[in-house]
Short mmCIF file of C-alpha atoms and ligand atoms in Angstrom, two decimals:
data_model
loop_
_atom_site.label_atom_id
_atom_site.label_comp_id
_atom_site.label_asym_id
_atom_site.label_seq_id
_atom_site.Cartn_x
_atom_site.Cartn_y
_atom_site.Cartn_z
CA UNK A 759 -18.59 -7.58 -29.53
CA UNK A 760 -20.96 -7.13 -32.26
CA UNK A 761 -21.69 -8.48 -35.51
CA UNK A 762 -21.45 -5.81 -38.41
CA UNK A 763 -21.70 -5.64 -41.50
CA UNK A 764 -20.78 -8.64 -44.39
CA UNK A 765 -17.06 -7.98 -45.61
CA UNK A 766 -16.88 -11.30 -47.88
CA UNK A 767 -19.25 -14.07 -48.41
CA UNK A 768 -17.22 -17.09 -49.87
CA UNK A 769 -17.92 -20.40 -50.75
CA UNK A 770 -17.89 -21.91 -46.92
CA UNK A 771 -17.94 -19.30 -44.81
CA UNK A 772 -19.04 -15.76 -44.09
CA UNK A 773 -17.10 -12.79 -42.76
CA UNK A 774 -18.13 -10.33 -40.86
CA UNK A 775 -16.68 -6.73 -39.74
CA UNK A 776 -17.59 -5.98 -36.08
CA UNK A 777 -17.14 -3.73 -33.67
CA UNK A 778 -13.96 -4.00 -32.81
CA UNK A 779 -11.01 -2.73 -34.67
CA UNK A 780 -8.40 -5.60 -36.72
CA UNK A 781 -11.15 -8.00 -35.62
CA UNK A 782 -13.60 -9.98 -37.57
CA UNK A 783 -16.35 -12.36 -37.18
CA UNK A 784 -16.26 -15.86 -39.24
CA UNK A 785 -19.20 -17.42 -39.74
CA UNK A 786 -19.35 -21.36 -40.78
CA UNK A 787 -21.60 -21.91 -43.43
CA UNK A 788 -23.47 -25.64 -43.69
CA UNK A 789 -22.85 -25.27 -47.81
CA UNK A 790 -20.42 -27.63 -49.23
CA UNK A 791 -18.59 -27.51 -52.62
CA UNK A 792 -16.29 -29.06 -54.68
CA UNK A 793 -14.95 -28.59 -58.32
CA UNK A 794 -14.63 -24.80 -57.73
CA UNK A 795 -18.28 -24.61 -56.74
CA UNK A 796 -19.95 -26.83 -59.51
CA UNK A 797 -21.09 -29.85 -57.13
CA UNK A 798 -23.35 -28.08 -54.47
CA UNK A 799 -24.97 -29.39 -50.86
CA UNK A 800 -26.27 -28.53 -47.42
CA UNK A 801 -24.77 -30.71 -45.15
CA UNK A 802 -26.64 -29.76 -41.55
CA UNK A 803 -24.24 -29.19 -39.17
CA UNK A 804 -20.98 -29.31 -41.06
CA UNK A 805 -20.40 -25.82 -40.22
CA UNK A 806 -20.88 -26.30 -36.60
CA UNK A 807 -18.06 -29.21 -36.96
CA UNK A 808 -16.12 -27.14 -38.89
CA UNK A 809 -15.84 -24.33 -36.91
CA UNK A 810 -15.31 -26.39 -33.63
CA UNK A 811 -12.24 -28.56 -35.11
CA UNK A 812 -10.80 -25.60 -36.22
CA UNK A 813 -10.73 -23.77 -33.11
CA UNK A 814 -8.91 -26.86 -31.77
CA UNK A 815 -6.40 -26.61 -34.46
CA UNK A 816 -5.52 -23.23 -33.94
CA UNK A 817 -6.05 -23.68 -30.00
CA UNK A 818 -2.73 -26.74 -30.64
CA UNK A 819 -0.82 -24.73 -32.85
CA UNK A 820 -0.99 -21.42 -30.76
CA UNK A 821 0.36 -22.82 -27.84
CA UNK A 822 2.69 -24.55 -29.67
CA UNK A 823 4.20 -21.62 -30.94
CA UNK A 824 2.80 -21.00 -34.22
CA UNK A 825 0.93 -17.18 -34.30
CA UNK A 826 -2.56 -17.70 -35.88
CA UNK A 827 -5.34 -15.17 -36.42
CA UNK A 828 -8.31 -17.69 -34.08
CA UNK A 829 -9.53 -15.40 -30.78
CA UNK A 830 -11.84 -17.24 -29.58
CA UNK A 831 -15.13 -19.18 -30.20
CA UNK A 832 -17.78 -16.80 -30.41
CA UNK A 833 -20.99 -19.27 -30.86
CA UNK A 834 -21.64 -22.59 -32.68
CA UNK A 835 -20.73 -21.19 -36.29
CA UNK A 836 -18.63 -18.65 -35.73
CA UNK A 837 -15.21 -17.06 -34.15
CA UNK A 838 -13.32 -14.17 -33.69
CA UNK A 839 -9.80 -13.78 -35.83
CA UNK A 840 -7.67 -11.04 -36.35
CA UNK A 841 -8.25 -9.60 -39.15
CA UNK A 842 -5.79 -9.91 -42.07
CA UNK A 843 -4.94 -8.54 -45.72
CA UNK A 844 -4.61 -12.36 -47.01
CA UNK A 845 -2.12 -13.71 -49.49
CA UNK A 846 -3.77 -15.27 -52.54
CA UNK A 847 -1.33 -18.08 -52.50
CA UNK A 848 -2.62 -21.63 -51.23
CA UNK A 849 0.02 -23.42 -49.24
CA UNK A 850 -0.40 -26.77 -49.57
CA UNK A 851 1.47 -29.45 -47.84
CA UNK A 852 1.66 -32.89 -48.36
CA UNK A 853 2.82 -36.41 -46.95
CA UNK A 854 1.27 -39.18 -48.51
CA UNK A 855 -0.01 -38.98 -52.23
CA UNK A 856 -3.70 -38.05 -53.21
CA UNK A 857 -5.70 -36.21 -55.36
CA UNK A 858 -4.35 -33.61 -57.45
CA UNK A 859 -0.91 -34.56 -56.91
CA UNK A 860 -1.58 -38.42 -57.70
CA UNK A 861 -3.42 -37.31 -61.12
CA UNK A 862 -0.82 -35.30 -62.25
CA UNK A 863 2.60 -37.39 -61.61
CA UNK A 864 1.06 -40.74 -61.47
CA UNK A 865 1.76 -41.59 -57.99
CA UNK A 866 -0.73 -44.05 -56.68
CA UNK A 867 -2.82 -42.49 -54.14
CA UNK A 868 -1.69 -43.59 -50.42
CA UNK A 869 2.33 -43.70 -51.73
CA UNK A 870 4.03 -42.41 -48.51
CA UNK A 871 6.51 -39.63 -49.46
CA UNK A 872 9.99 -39.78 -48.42
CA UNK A 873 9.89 -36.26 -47.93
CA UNK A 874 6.92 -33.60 -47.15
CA UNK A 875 5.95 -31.54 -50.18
CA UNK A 876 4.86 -27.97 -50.30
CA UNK A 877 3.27 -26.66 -53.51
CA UNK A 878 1.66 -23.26 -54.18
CA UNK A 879 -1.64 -22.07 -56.40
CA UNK A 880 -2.58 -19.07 -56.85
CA UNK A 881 -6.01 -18.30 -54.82
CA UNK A 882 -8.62 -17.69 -57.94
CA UNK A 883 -11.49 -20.04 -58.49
CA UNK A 884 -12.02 -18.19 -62.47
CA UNK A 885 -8.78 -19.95 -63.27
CA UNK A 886 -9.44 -23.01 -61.29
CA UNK A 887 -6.25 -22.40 -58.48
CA UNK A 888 -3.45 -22.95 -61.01
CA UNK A 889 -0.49 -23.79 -59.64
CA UNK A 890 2.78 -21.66 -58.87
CA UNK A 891 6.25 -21.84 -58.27
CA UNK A 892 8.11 -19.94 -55.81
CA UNK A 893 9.62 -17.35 -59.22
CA UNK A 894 5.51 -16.95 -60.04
CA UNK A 895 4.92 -15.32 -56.66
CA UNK A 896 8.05 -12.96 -56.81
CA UNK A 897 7.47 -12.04 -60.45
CA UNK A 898 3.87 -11.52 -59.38
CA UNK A 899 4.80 -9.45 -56.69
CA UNK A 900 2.29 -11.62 -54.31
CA UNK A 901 4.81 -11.95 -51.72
CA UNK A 902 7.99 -11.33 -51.07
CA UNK A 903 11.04 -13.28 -50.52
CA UNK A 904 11.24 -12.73 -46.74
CA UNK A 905 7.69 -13.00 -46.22
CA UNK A 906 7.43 -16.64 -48.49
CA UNK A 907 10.21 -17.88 -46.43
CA UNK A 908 8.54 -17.27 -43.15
CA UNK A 909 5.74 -19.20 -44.59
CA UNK A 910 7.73 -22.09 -45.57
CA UNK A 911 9.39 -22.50 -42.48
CA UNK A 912 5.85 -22.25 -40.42
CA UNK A 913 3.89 -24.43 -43.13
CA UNK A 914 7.04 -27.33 -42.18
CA UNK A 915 6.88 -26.38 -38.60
CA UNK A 916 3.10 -27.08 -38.71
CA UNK A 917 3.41 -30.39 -40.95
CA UNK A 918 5.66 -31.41 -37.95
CA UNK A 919 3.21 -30.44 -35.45
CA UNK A 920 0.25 -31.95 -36.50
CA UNK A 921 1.46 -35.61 -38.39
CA UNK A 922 2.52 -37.12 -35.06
CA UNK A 923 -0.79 -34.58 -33.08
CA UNK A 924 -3.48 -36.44 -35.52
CA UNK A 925 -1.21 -40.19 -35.64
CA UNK A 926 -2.24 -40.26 -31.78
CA UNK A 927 -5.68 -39.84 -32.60
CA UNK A 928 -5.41 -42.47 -34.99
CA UNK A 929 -5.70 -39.74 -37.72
CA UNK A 930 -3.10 -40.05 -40.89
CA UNK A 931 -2.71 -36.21 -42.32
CA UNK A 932 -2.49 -37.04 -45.79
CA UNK A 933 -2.29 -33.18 -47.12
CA UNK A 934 -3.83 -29.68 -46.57
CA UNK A 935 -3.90 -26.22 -47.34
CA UNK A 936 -2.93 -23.60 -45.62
CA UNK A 937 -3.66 -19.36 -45.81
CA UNK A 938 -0.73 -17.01 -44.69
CA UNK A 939 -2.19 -13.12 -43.89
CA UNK A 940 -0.16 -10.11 -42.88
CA UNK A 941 -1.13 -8.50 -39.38
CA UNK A 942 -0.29 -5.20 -39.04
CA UNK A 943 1.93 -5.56 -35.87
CA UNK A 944 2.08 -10.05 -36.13
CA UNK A 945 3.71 -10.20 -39.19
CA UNK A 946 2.69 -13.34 -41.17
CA UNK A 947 0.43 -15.36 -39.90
CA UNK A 948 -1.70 -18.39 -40.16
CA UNK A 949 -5.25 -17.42 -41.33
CA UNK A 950 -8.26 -19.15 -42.72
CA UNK A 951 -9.57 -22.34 -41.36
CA UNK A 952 -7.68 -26.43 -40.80
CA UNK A 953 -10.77 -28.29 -41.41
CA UNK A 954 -11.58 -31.63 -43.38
CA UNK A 955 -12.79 -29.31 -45.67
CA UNK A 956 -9.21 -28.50 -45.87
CA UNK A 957 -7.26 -31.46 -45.19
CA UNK A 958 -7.36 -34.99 -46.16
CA UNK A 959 -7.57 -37.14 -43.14
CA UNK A 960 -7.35 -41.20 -43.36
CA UNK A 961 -8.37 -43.29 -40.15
CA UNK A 962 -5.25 -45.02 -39.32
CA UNK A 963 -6.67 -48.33 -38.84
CA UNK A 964 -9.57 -48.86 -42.05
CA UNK A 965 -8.16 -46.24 -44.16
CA UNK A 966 -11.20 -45.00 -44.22
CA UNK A 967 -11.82 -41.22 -45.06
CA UNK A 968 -12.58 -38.59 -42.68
CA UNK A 969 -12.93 -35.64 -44.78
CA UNK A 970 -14.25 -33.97 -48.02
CA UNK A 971 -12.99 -36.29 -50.54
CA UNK A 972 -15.98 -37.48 -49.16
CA UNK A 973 -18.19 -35.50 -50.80
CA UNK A 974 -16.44 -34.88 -53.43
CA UNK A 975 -16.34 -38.75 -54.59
CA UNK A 976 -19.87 -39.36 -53.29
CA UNK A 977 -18.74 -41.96 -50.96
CA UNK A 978 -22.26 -40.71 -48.17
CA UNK A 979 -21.31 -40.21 -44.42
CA UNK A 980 -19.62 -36.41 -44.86
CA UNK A 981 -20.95 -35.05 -41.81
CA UNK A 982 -20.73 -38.38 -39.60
CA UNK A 983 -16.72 -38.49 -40.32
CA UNK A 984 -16.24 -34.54 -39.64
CA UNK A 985 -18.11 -35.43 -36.69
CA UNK A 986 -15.75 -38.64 -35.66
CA UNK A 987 -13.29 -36.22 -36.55
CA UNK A 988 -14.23 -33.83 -33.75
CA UNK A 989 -15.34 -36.65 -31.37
CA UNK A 990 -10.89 -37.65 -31.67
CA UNK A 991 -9.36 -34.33 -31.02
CA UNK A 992 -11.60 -33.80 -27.86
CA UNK A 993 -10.82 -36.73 -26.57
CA UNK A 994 -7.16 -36.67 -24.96
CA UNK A 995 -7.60 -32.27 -25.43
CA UNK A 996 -5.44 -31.30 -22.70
N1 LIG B 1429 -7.48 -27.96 -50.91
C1 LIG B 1429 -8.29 -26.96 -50.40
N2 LIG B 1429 -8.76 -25.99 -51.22
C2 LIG B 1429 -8.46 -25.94 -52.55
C3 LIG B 1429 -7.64 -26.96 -53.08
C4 LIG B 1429 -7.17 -27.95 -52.25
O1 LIG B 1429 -8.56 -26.95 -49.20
O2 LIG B 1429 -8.91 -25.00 -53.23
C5 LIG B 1429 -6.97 -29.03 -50.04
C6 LIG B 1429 -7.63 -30.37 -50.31
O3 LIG B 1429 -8.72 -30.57 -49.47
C7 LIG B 1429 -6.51 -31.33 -49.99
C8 LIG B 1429 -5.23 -30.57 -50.35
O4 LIG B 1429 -5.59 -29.21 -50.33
O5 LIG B 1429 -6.50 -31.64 -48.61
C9 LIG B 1429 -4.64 -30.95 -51.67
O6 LIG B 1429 -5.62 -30.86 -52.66
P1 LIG B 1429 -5.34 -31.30 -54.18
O7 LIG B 1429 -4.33 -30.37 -54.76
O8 LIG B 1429 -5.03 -32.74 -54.22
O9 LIG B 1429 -6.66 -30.94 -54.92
P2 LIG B 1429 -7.99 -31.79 -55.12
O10 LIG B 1429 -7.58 -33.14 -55.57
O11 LIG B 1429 -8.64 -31.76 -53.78
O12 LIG B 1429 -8.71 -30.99 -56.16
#
């Protein structure tokens, strides 16, 4: 398997063609951003972390069903997906209020919701990720109706999976985002990365956060809390 040459360079990661047919190379980057790149930093290893909790992500929901586009772990930064023409919806899902979602209805951050929420924005940093509804990405022509209701049902079957996954590791999944992909012969499936660059992870016990809203809000100790984050799902990995 070798590494070719650069297909897309985004804001976290690196992607590689290689030698392989429908297969390419992601590479963890250490650079961290927020505010659709405005607030910039290194943060040594976070790639390394990154890379690592995702495998175990995708590792869970595999055999658990859900079709991903993770191979394997290739090295400390990087593994091998199957390469995929990606939607430019975000999925995200959500369980307890934060962030975007708090700001804009007035929910205090930490309400639990009675119900999961899914919301969609459209994948474009120049426009900041607006958001869409479900009519935006038919009218659009970004999906289909088949193909959006595949996603729904995995992005709930995944919300299932990984609340009560992370509650054992005394891990509260507050919300995340997920990236759907068609595979030539898959279908749709799960692409991208389930990271705490990604998700918003609250220790179960302090509250405390374990992932990039801890950059973003300056709060110091990014890497050490991706790296607690790690140090959980290893733990009891089966
Ligand atoms: N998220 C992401 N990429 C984005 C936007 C959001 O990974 O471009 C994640 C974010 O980390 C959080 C969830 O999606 O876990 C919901 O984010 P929100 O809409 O609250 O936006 P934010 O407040 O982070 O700007």
């Amino acid at each position: 398997m070798e590494k070719k040459e650069v297909l897309y360079e985004g804001k976290a990661k690196i992607i590689f063609e290689t030698s392989e047919p429908g297969y390419l190379w992601v590479y963890f980057k250490d650079d961290t951003t927020a505010f659709d790149g405005l607030k910039k930093e290194l943060l040594d290893d976070k790639g390394v972390l990154n890379n690592h909790i995702s495998s175990i992500f995708f590792e869970f929901l595999g055999a658990n069903g859900i079709p991903t586009h993770y191979e394997k772990l290739l090295d400390e930064r990087s593994m091998l997906v199957k390469r995929l023409e990606i939607i430019p919806v975000e999925v995200i899902m959500r369980n307890i209020a934060a962030g975007s979602m708090s700001k804009r209805l007035g929910i205090p951050e930490g309400t639990n919701l009675k119900h999961p929420v899914m919301e969609y924005c459209l994948k474009d940093d120049a426009l900041h990720d607006p958001m869409l509804n479900i009519h935006h990405i038919y009218a659009l022509e970004l999906a289909d109706k088949e193909e959006m209701e595949n996603i729904q049902e995995q992005a709930f079957r995944i919300n299932e999976m990984l609340v009560p996954y992370l509650e054992e590791k005394g891990i509260a999944l507050v919300d995340f985002k997920l990236e759907f992909g068609r595979h030539p012969r898959e279908g749709i499936i799960l692409g991208d990365e389930i990271s705490p660059d990604s998700c918003r992870l609250w220790d179960l016990a302090s509250g405390n956060k374990m992932d990039k809203d801890r950059f973003r809000r300056d709060l110091g100790g990014v890497t050490e809390a991706y790296r607690e984050v790690l140090k959980r799902l290893k733990k009891d990995e089966s």
